[in-house]
Amino acid sequence: MHNHKAHGPHGHHDYSHEVMGDILEQEGALHRGFNADAAAWLSGLITVPVARVLDAGSGPGLAACVLAEAFPDAEVTALDPQDGLLARAAARAERLGLGGRFRTHRAELPGGVDGLDPVDLAWSSRALHHVGDQQAAVDALAATLRPGGVLAVVEGGLPPRCLPRDLGLGTPGLEARMDAAAQDWFSDMRTDLPETAAAVEDWTGMITKAGLTPAGTKTFLADLPAPLSAEDRRFVHTRLTMTRDQLADALLPEDKATLETLLDPDSPHGVLHRRDVFFLHALTVHTGRKE
Ligand SMILES: C[S@@+](CC[C@H](N)C(=O)[O-])C[C@H]1O[C@@H](n2cnc3c(N)ncnc32)[C@H](O)[C@@H]1O
């Protein structure tokens, strides 16, 4: 079985496809407003009829299905290296009645798009940072576009927050300290990638270098205010569990203990029970058009 590797600064945690699929589906649910808003923005930005859409690094296909709904005349291809995630994407499309114009393609960027039919919209959300040579991946996606087609890359923005600064537990500012540790985790993750190449994370610059004309950058909020539904609190619990696993010992002992309390399903201070848990994530979409 293939595993999705999440590298921590002090160790490695391997998630099975099933666990990774659950995590990405739950995260996708927290991003539901974002996917719909971004798709609506893109449909106003693209000036050609959209007959074909590619979602590169689709995971379990939440955005791919939203794009299929936003572009009702389009055939949508979800591309991902992980069969298990693609199976979830296909099942989701089927459930939503989109199966007739939904395809999956197991491949890896940057090379994996070679030979695909050209598209009018290439979308890639939070996947390019998993590719060692990000410019090569942007180049490969740009090359899939028909004239007038648009590349939309979701990267950057601001890290998600779900907790008040002062939790009534531990030292205030836990999430800010977790974000700092996550930056180191991210750098380690990128260093360990095959054929990793240093790149300034200037997505508009990379899109321009790939021969496209910048067509707009917009940041969207996934904004679920407190109190969350019990289901959304469970999703936040899953995210925090993954963060705890990834950051391992990079946190101060007191912060680790606070995090354990937050994850304890039996603690009244835990995120499953707190009415002050929210979800706020800023996601930036960078676009370029093929002239
Ligand atoms: C953080 S998930 C993002 C999933 C989804 N696009 C979203 O925004 O929720 C990253 C995805 O990129 C995929 N991925 C990793 N390396 C890749 C590569 N070289 N080419 C294409 N996809 C890749 C992973 O399998 C995973 O599904």
Tab-separated table of C-alpha atoms and ligand atoms in Angstrom:
chain	number	residue	atom	x	y	z
A	1	MET	CA	0.000	0.000	0.000
A	2	HIS	CA	1.205	3.499	-0.832
A	3	ASN	CA	1.327	5.953	1.974
A	4	HIS	CA	1.090	9.708	2.040
A	5	LYS	CA	4.130	10.858	3.913
A	6	ALA	CA	3.839	13.688	6.364
A	7	HIS	CA	7.311	14.598	7.513
A	8	GLY	CA	7.692	16.108	10.949
A	9	PRO	CA	10.776	17.949	12.060
A	10	HIS	CA	11.415	15.195	14.564
A	11	GLY	CA	10.068	12.161	12.801
A	12	HIS	CA	7.818	10.866	10.068
A	13	HIS	CA	4.187	9.961	10.176
A	14	ASP	CA	2.712	7.909	7.405
A	15	TYR	CA	-0.977	8.202	6.758
A	16	SER	CA	-2.715	5.468	4.844
A	17	HIS	CA	-4.751	6.523	1.842
A	18	GLU	CA	-7.871	5.924	3.820
A	19	VAL	CA	-6.806	8.288	6.605
A	20	MET	CA	-5.479	10.873	4.141
A	21	GLY	CA	-8.727	10.613	2.166
A	22	ASP	CA	-10.763	11.214	5.323
A	23	ILE	CA	-8.597	14.185	6.300
A	24	LEU	CA	-8.843	15.779	2.855
A	25	GLU	CA	-12.601	15.200	2.630
A	26	GLN	CA	-13.107	16.790	6.039
A	27	GLU	CA	-10.831	19.705	5.151
A	28	GLY	CA	-12.717	20.035	1.869
A	29	ALA	CA	-15.949	20.299	3.838
A	30	LEU	CA	-14.455	23.149	5.893
A	31	HIS	CA	-13.448	24.778	2.564
A	32	ARG	CA	-16.934	24.383	1.030
A	33	GLY	CA	-17.581	28.127	0.771
A	34	PHE	CA	-14.143	28.746	-0.696
A	35	ASN	CA	-14.477	26.187	-3.500
A	36	ALA	CA	-17.855	27.572	-4.559
A	37	ASP	CA	-16.752	31.235	-4.370
A	38	ALA	CA	-13.523	30.572	-6.277
A	39	ALA	CA	-15.360	28.613	-8.993
A	40	ALA	CA	-17.883	31.464	-9.396
A	41	TRP	CA	-15.051	34.007	-9.646
A	42	LEU	CA	-13.276	31.905	-12.277
A	43	SER	CA	-16.420	31.474	-14.340
A	44	GLY	CA	-16.596	35.287	-14.635
A	45	LEU	CA	-12.905	35.514	-15.491
A	46	ILE	CA	-12.743	32.970	-18.310
A	47	THR	CA	-13.810	34.448	-21.620
A	48	VAL	CA	-13.874	31.249	-23.721
A	49	PRO	CA	-16.433	28.427	-23.513
A	50	VAL	CA	-15.174	25.934	-20.948
A	51	ALA	CA	-15.331	22.465	-22.472
A	52	ARG	CA	-12.550	20.827	-20.483
A	53	VAL	CA	-11.266	21.296	-16.923
A	54	LEU	CA	-8.266	19.693	-15.220
A	55	ASP	CA	-7.881	19.513	-11.424
A	56	ALA	CA	-4.214	18.639	-10.835
A	57	GLY	CA	-3.581	17.192	-7.384
A	58	SER	CA	-7.312	16.776	-6.874
A	59	GLY	CA	-7.172	14.556	-3.807
A	60	PRO	CA	-10.685	13.201	-3.186
A	61	GLY	CA	-12.141	15.622	-5.734
A	62	LEU	CA	-14.200	18.110	-3.737
A	63	ALA	CA	-13.087	21.093	-5.811
A	64	ALA	CA	-13.202	19.040	-9.021
A	65	CYS	CA	-16.902	18.339	-8.386
A	66	VAL	CA	-17.611	21.985	-7.543
A	67	LEU	CA	-15.893	22.969	-10.817
A	68	ALA	CA	-17.967	20.387	-12.703
A	69	GLU	CA	-21.083	22.017	-11.272
A	70	ALA	CA	-19.844	25.549	-12.045
A	71	PHE	CA	-18.982	24.603	-15.638
A	72	PRO	CA	-21.937	22.419	-16.612
A	73	ASP	CA	-20.774	21.885	-20.210
A	74	ALA	CA	-17.284	20.785	-19.229
A	75	GLU	CA	-15.662	17.403	-18.993
A	76	VAL	CA	-13.580	17.371	-15.798
A	77	THR	CA	-10.423	15.342	-15.220
A	78	ALA	CA	-9.175	14.819	-11.668
A	79	LEU	CA	-5.443	14.054	-11.670
A	80	ASP	CA	-3.609	12.717	-8.636
A	81	PRO	CA	-0.790	10.222	-7.954
A	82	GLN	CA	-2.945	8.354	-5.419
A	83	ASP	CA	-5.397	5.754	-6.707
A	84	GLY	CA	-7.304	5.667	-3.419
A	85	LEU	CA	-7.970	9.409	-3.567
A	86	LEU	CA	-9.029	9.217	-7.221
A	87	ALA	CA	-11.468	6.423	-6.374
A	88	ARG	CA	-13.053	8.737	-3.807
A	89	ALA	CA	-13.196	11.539	-6.394
A	90	ALA	CA	-14.938	9.269	-8.908
A	91	ALA	CA	-17.393	8.029	-6.269
A	92	ARG	CA	-18.185	11.617	-5.223
A	93	ALA	CA	-18.809	12.645	-8.851
A	94	GLU	CA	-21.058	9.619	-9.311
A	95	ARG	CA	-23.033	10.447	-6.141
A	96	LEU	CA	-23.534	14.014	-7.345
A	97	GLY	CA	-24.751	12.880	-10.759
A	98	LEU	CA	-21.631	14.219	-12.487
A	99	GLY	CA	-20.129	10.839	-13.384
A	100	GLY	CA	-20.942	11.078	-17.091
A	101	ARG	CA	-18.457	13.906	-17.617
A	102	PHE	CA	-15.943	13.167	-14.869
A	103	ARG	CA	-12.676	11.295	-15.459
A	104	THR	CA	-9.742	10.410	-13.251
A	105	HIS	CA	-6.111	10.180	-14.307
A	106	ARG	CA	-3.413	8.744	-12.068
A	107	ALA	CA	-0.257	10.764	-12.671
A	108	GLU	CA	2.263	13.028	-11.024
A	109	LEU	CA	3.187	16.558	-11.897
A	110	PRO	CA	5.203	17.803	-13.628
A	111	GLY	CA	5.426	15.036	-16.258
A	112	GLY	CA	2.008	13.496	-15.745
A	113	VAL	CA	-0.001	15.940	-17.829
A	114	ASP	CA	1.863	15.081	-21.047
A	115	GLY	CA	-0.555	13.598	-23.555
A	116	LEU	CA	-3.721	14.888	-21.860
A	117	ASP	CA	-6.217	16.698	-24.085
A	118	PRO	CA	-5.842	20.489	-23.860
A	119	VAL	CA	-8.074	22.256	-21.345
A	120	ASP	CA	-9.787	25.625	-20.868
A	121	LEU	CA	-9.268	25.669	-17.091
A	122	ALA	CA	-6.387	24.041	-15.235
A	123	TRP	CA	-6.909	24.239	-11.461
A	124	SER	CA	-4.406	23.108	-8.883
A	125	SER	CA	-5.109	23.634	-5.203
A	126	ARG	CA	-2.516	23.135	-2.471
A	127	ALA	CA	-0.748	20.516	-4.580
A	128	LEU	CA	2.120	22.343	-6.303
A	129	HIS	CA	3.990	22.757	-3.015
A	130	HIS	CA	4.254	18.934	-2.995
A	131	VAL	CA	6.235	19.034	-6.260
A	132	GLY	CA	10.020	19.381	-5.959
A	133	ASP	CA	10.320	21.689	-8.982
A	134	GLN	CA	7.326	24.007	-8.662
A	135	GLN	CA	8.234	26.063	-11.764
A	136	ALA	CA	8.336	22.858	-13.832
A	137	ALA	CA	4.856	22.000	-12.529
A	138	VAL	CA	3.512	25.473	-13.398
A	139	ASP	CA	5.133	25.170	-16.866
A	140	ALA	CA	3.520	21.755	-17.397
A	141	LEU	CA	0.070	23.039	-16.389
A	142	ALA	CA	0.443	26.142	-18.581
A	143	ALA	CA	1.228	23.843	-21.503
A	144	THR	CA	-2.133	22.055	-21.093
A	145	LEU	CA	-4.105	25.244	-21.880
A	146	ARG	CA	-5.911	26.058	-25.086
A	147	PRO	CA	-5.738	29.725	-26.219
A	148	GLY	CA	-7.931	31.765	-23.853
A	149	GLY	CA	-7.620	29.068	-21.194
A	150	VAL	CA	-6.838	29.922	-17.581
A	151	LEU	CA	-4.509	28.370	-15.010
A	152	ALA	CA	-5.633	28.816	-11.382
A	153	VAL	CA	-3.131	27.944	-8.661
A	154	VAL	CA	-4.211	27.900	-5.013
A	155	GLU	CA	-1.146	28.480	-2.850
A	156	GLY	CA	-0.136	30.871	-0.101
A	157	GLY	CA	-2.791	32.846	1.732
A	158	LEU	CA	-2.798	32.559	5.517
A	159	PRO	CA	-2.759	29.476	7.723
A	160	PRO	CA	-6.071	28.315	9.149
A	161	ARG	CA	-7.064	29.321	12.662
A	162	CYS	CA	-9.727	27.677	14.779
A	163	LEU	CA	-9.091	28.719	18.383
A	164	PRO	CA	-9.273	31.930	20.416
A	165	ARG	CA	-5.916	33.446	21.413
A	166	ASP	CA	-6.689	32.890	25.071
A	167	LEU	CA	-8.198	29.447	25.548
A	168	GLY	CA	-8.336	29.551	29.325
A	169	LEU	CA	-5.713	26.819	29.092
A	170	GLY	CA	-1.936	27.143	28.932
A	171	THR	CA	-0.138	30.254	27.646
A	172	PRO	CA	-2.200	32.384	25.216
A	173	GLY	CA	-1.106	32.304	21.563
A	174	LEU	CA	-0.881	28.523	21.052
A	175	GLU	CA	-1.905	28.633	17.397
A	176	ALA	CA	0.629	31.354	16.526
A	177	ARG	CA	3.373	29.166	18.009
A	178	MET	CA	2.009	26.133	16.143
A	179	ASP	CA	2.091	28.145	12.895
A	180	ALA	CA	5.767	28.982	13.510
A	181	ALA	CA	6.582	25.286	14.056
A	182	ALA	CA	4.575	24.412	10.939
A	183	GLN	CA	6.804	26.729	8.857
A	184	ASP	CA	9.825	24.602	9.796
A	185	TRP	CA	7.849	21.434	9.084
A	186	PHE	CA	6.939	22.804	5.654
A	187	SER	CA	10.564	23.670	4.842
A	188	ASP	CA	11.675	20.164	5.871
A	189	MET	CA	8.899	18.643	3.781
A	190	ARG	CA	10.070	20.597	0.715
A	191	THR	CA	13.748	19.802	1.317
A	192	ASP	CA	12.917	16.083	1.349
A	193	LEU	CA	11.023	16.124	-1.961
A	194	PRO	CA	12.631	14.453	-4.971
A	195	GLU	CA	14.348	16.894	-7.352
A	196	THR	CA	13.557	19.746	-5.013
A	197	ALA	CA	14.463	23.142	-6.438
A	198	ALA	CA	14.658	26.379	-4.504
A	199	ALA	CA	12.030	28.843	-5.726
A	200	VAL	CA	10.778	32.166	-4.496
A	201	GLU	CA	7.105	31.500	-3.814
A	202	ASP	CA	6.060	34.237	-6.230
A	203	TRP	CA	3.190	32.442	-7.951
A	204	THR	CA	2.348	35.287	-10.333
A	205	GLY	CA	6.043	35.427	-11.246
A	206	MET	CA	6.092	31.665	-11.915
A	207	ILE	CA	2.864	31.883	-13.953
A	208	THR	CA	4.382	34.704	-16.028
A	209	LYS	CA	7.610	32.761	-16.507
A	210	ALA	CA	5.490	29.890	-17.834
A	211	GLY	CA	4.346	32.180	-20.670
A	212	LEU	CA	0.905	33.129	-19.320
A	213	THR	CA	-0.537	36.604	-18.799
A	214	PRO	CA	-1.528	37.220	-15.176
A	215	ALA	CA	-5.337	37.366	-15.066
A	216	GLY	CA	-5.903	38.252	-11.416
A	217	THR	CA	-5.136	37.115	-7.887
A	218	LYS	CA	-7.861	36.910	-5.291
A	219	THR	CA	-7.996	35.689	-1.725
A	220	PHE	CA	-11.077	33.924	-0.435
A	221	LEU	CA	-12.039	33.148	3.113
A	222	ALA	CA	-13.255	29.841	4.360
A	223	ASP	CA	-15.106	31.486	7.214
A	224	LEU	CA	-17.124	29.339	9.610
A	225	PRO	CA	-17.840	31.332	12.759
A	226	ALA	CA	-18.336	29.859	16.237
A	227	PRO	CA	-20.244	27.983	17.350
A	228	LEU	CA	-19.546	25.278	14.788
A	229	SER	CA	-21.832	22.335	14.200
A	230	ALA	CA	-20.795	19.132	15.963
A	231	GLU	CA	-19.703	17.767	12.578
A	232	ASP	CA	-17.483	20.767	11.790
A	233	ARG	CA	-15.980	20.536	15.299
A	234	ARG	CA	-15.117	16.919	14.507
A	235	PHE	CA	-13.415	18.076	11.306
A	236	VAL	CA	-11.412	20.657	13.270
A	237	HIS	CA	-10.485	17.877	15.704
A	238	THR	CA	-9.149	15.796	12.788
A	239	ARG	CA	-7.071	18.736	11.493
A	240	LEU	CA	-5.613	19.450	14.927
A	241	THR	CA	-4.806	15.765	15.373
A	242	MET	CA	-2.841	15.807	12.119
A	243	THR	CA	-1.060	18.994	13.154
A	244	ARG	CA	-0.177	17.411	16.508
A	245	ASP	CA	1.212	14.347	14.683
A	246	GLN	CA	3.215	16.483	12.254
A	247	LEU	CA	4.676	18.900	14.739
A	248	ALA	CA	5.459	16.201	17.268
A	249	ASP	CA	8.151	17.457	19.608
A	250	ALA	CA	8.664	20.824	17.946
A	251	LEU	CA	6.217	22.329	20.435
A	252	LEU	CA	7.022	23.394	23.982
A	253	PRO	CA	5.973	20.759	26.557
A	254	GLU	CA	3.275	23.066	27.954
A	255	ASP	CA	1.821	23.650	24.481
A	256	LYS	CA	1.881	19.928	23.776
A	257	ALA	CA	-0.060	19.295	26.968
A	258	THR	CA	-2.582	22.020	26.031
A	259	LEU	CA	-2.995	20.431	22.615
A	260	GLU	CA	-3.603	17.030	24.204
A	261	THR	CA	-6.346	18.531	26.364
A	262	LEU	CA	-7.887	20.155	23.291
A	263	LEU	CA	-7.888	16.779	21.530
A	264	ASP	CA	-9.225	14.828	24.528
A	265	PRO	CA	-12.763	13.757	23.585
A	266	ASP	CA	-13.677	13.529	27.279
A	267	SER	CA	-12.404	16.948	28.324
A	268	PRO	CA	-14.956	19.779	28.529
A	269	HIS	CA	-12.074	22.027	27.316
A	270	GLY	CA	-11.652	19.862	24.205
A	271	VAL	CA	-12.502	21.149	20.716
A	272	LEU	CA	-15.294	18.585	20.358
A	273	HIS	CA	-17.194	20.408	23.121
A	274	ARG	CA	-16.070	24.040	22.966
A	275	ARG	CA	-18.510	26.632	21.655
A	276	ASP	CA	-15.664	29.054	20.828
A	277	VAL	CA	-14.096	26.862	18.097
A	278	PHE	CA	-14.304	28.399	14.607
A	279	PHE	CA	-12.634	27.846	11.226
A	280	LEU	CA	-11.017	30.735	9.362
A	281	HIS	CA	-8.649	30.159	6.457
A	282	ALA	CA	-7.510	32.599	3.774
A	283	LEU	CA	-6.802	30.880	0.452
A	284	THR	CA	-5.255	32.748	-2.471
A	285	VAL	CA	-5.999	31.901	-6.110
A	286	HIS	CA	-3.356	33.053	-8.613
A	287	THR	CA	-4.401	33.005	-12.268
A	288	GLY	CA	-2.816	33.329	-15.687
A	289	ARG	CA	-4.327	33.263	-19.165
A	290	LYS	CA	-2.897	31.746	-22.320
A	291	GLU	CA	-3.148	34.397	-25.048
B	1	LIG	C1	-3.022	19.000	0.404
B	1	LIG	S1	-3.669	17.891	-0.792
B	1	LIG	C2	-4.764	18.993	-1.682
B	1	LIG	C3	-5.969	18.295	-2.234
B	1	LIG	C4	-6.988	19.222	-2.892
B	1	LIG	N1	-6.475	19.774	-4.138
B	1	LIG	C5	-7.393	20.314	-1.940
B	1	LIG	O1	-7.063	21.486	-2.185
B	1	LIG	O2	-8.034	20.009	-0.940
B	1	LIG	C6	-2.336	17.647	-1.936
B	1	LIG	C7	-2.677	16.701	-3.085
B	1	LIG	O3	-1.620	16.735	-4.038
B	1	LIG	C8	-1.353	15.434	-4.463
B	1	LIG	N2	0.030	15.396	-4.982
B	1	LIG	C9	1.172	15.175	-4.288
B	1	LIG	N3	2.221	15.194	-5.128
B	1	LIG	C10	1.733	15.445	-6.360
B	1	LIG	C11	2.317	15.561	-7.667
B	1	LIG	N4	3.631	15.439	-7.848
B	1	LIG	N5	1.511	15.778	-8.718
B	1	LIG	C12	0.167	15.912	-8.551
B	1	LIG	N6	-0.435	15.806	-7.354
B	1	LIG	C13	0.335	15.577	-6.284
B	1	LIG	C14	-1.596	14.576	-3.230
B	1	LIG	O4	-1.817	13.210	-3.558
B	1	LIG	C15	-2.826	15.252	-2.635
B	1	LIG	O5	-4.004	14.704	-3.150
